[in-house]
N, CA, C and O atoms as a printed pandas DataFrame, in Angstrom:
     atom_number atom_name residue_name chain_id  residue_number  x_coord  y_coord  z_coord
0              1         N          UNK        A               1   70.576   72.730   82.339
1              2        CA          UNK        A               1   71.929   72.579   81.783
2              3         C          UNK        A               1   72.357   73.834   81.024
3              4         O          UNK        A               1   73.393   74.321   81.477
4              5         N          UNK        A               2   71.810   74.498   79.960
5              6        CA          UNK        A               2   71.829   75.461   79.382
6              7         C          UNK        A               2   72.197   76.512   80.329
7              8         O          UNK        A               2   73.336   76.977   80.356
8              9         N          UNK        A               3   71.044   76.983   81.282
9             10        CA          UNK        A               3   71.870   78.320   82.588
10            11         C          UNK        A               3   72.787   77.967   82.760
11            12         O          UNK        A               3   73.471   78.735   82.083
12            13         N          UNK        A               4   73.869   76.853   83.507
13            14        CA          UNK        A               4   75.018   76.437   83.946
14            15         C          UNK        A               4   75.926   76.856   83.370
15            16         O          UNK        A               4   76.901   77.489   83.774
16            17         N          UNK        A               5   75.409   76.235   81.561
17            18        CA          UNK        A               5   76.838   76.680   80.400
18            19         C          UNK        A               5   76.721   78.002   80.131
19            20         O          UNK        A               5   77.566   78.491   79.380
20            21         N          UNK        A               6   75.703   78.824   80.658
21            22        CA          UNK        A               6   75.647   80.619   80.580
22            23         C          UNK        A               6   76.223   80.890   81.604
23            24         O          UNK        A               6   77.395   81.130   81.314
24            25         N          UNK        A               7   76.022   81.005   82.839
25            26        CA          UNK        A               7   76.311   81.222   83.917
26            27         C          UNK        A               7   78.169   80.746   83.786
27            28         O          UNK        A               7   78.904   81.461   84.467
28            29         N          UNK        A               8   78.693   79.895   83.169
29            30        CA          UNK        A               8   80.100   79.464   83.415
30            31         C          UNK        A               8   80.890   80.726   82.742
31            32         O          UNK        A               8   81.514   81.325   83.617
32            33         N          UNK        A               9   81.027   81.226   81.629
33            34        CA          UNK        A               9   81.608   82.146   81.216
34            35         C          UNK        A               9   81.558   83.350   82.469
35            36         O          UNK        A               9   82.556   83.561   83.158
36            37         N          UNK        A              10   80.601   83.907   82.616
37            38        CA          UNK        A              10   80.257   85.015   83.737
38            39         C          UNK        A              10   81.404   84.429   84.897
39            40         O          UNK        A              10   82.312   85.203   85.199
40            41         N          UNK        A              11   81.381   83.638   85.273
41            42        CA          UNK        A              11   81.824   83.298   86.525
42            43         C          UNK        A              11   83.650   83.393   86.205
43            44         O          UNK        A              11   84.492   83.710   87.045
44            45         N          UNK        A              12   83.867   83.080   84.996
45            46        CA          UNK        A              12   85.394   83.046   84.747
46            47         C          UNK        A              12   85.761   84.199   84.410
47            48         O          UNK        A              12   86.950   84.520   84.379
48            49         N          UNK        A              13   84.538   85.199   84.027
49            50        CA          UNK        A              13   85.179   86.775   84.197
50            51         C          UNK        A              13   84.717   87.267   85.367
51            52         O          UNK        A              13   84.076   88.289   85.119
52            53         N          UNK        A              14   84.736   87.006   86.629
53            54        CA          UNK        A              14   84.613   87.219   87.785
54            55         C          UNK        A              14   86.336   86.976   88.172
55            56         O          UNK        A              14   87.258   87.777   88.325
56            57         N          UNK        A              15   86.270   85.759   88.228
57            58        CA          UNK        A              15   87.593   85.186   88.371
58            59         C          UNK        A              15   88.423   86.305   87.805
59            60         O          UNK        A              15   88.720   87.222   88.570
60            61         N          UNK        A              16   88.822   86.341   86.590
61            62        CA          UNK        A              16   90.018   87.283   85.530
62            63         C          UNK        A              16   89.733   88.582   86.625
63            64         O          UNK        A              16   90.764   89.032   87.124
64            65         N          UNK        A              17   88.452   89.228   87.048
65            66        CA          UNK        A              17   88.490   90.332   87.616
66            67         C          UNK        A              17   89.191   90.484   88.704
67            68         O          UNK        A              17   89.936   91.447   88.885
68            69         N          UNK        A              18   88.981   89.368   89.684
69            70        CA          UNK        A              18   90.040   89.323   90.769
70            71         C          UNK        A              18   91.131   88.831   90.742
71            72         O          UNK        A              18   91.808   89.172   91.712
72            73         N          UNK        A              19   91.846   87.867   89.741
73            74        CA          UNK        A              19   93.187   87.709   89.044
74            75         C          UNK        A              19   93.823   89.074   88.607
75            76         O          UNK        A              19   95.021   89.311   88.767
76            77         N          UNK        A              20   93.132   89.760   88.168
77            78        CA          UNK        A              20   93.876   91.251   87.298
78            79         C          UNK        A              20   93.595   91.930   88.884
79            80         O          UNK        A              20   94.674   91.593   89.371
80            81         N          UNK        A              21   93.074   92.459   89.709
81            82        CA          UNK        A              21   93.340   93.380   90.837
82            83         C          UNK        A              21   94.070   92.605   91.795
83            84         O          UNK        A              21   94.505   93.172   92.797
84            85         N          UNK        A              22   94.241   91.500   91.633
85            86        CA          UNK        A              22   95.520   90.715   92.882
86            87         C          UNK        A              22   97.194   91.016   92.075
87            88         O          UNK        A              22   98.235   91.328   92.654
88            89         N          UNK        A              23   97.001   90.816   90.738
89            90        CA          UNK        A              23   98.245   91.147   89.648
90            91         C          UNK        A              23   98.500   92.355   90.208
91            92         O          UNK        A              23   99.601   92.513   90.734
92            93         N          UNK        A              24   97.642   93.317   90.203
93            94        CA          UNK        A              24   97.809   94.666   90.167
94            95         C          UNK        A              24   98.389   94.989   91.601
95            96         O          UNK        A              24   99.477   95.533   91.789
96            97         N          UNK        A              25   97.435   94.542   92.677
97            98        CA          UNK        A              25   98.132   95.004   94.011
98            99         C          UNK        A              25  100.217   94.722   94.015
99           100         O          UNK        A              25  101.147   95.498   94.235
100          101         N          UNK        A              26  100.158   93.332   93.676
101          102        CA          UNK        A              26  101.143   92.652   93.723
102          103         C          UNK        A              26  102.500   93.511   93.162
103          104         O          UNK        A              26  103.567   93.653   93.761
104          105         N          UNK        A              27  102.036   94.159   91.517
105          106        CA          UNK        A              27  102.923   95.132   91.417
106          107         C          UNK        A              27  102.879   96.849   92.052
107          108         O          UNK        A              27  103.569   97.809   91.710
108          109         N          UNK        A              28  101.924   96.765   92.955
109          110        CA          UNK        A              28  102.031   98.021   93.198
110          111         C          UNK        A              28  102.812   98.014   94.526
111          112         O          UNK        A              28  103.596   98.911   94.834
112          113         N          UNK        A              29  102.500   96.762   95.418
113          114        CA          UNK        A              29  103.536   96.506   96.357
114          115         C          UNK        A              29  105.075   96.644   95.736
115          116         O          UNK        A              29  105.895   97.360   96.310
116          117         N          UNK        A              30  105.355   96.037   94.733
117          118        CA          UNK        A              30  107.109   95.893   93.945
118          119         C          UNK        A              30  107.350   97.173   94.045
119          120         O          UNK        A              30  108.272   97.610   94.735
120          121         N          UNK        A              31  106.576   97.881   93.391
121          122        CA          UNK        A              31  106.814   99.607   92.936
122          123         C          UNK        A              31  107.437  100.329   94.413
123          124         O          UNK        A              31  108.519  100.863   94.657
124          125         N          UNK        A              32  106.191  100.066   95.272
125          126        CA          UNK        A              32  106.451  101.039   96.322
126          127         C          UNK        A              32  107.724  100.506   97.213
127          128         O          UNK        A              32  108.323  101.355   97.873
128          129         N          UNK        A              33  108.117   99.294   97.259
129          130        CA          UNK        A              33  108.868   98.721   98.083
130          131         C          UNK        A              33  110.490   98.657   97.683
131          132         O          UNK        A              33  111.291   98.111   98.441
């Protein structure tokens, strides 16, 4: 149980990492377009 509740944080900054570079593409498409 303990690894799981360690392992859960890690996994939601995985997530934010590919949330912030999908954000990012998204405005770089606006920019160029």
């Amino acid at each position: 149980m303990k690894k799981k509740l360690l392992n859960y944080p890690g996994k939601l900054k995985e997530n934010a990492v590919y949330v912030g570079l999908f954000i990012t593409s998204i405005i770089v498409v606006i920019v160029l377009y």
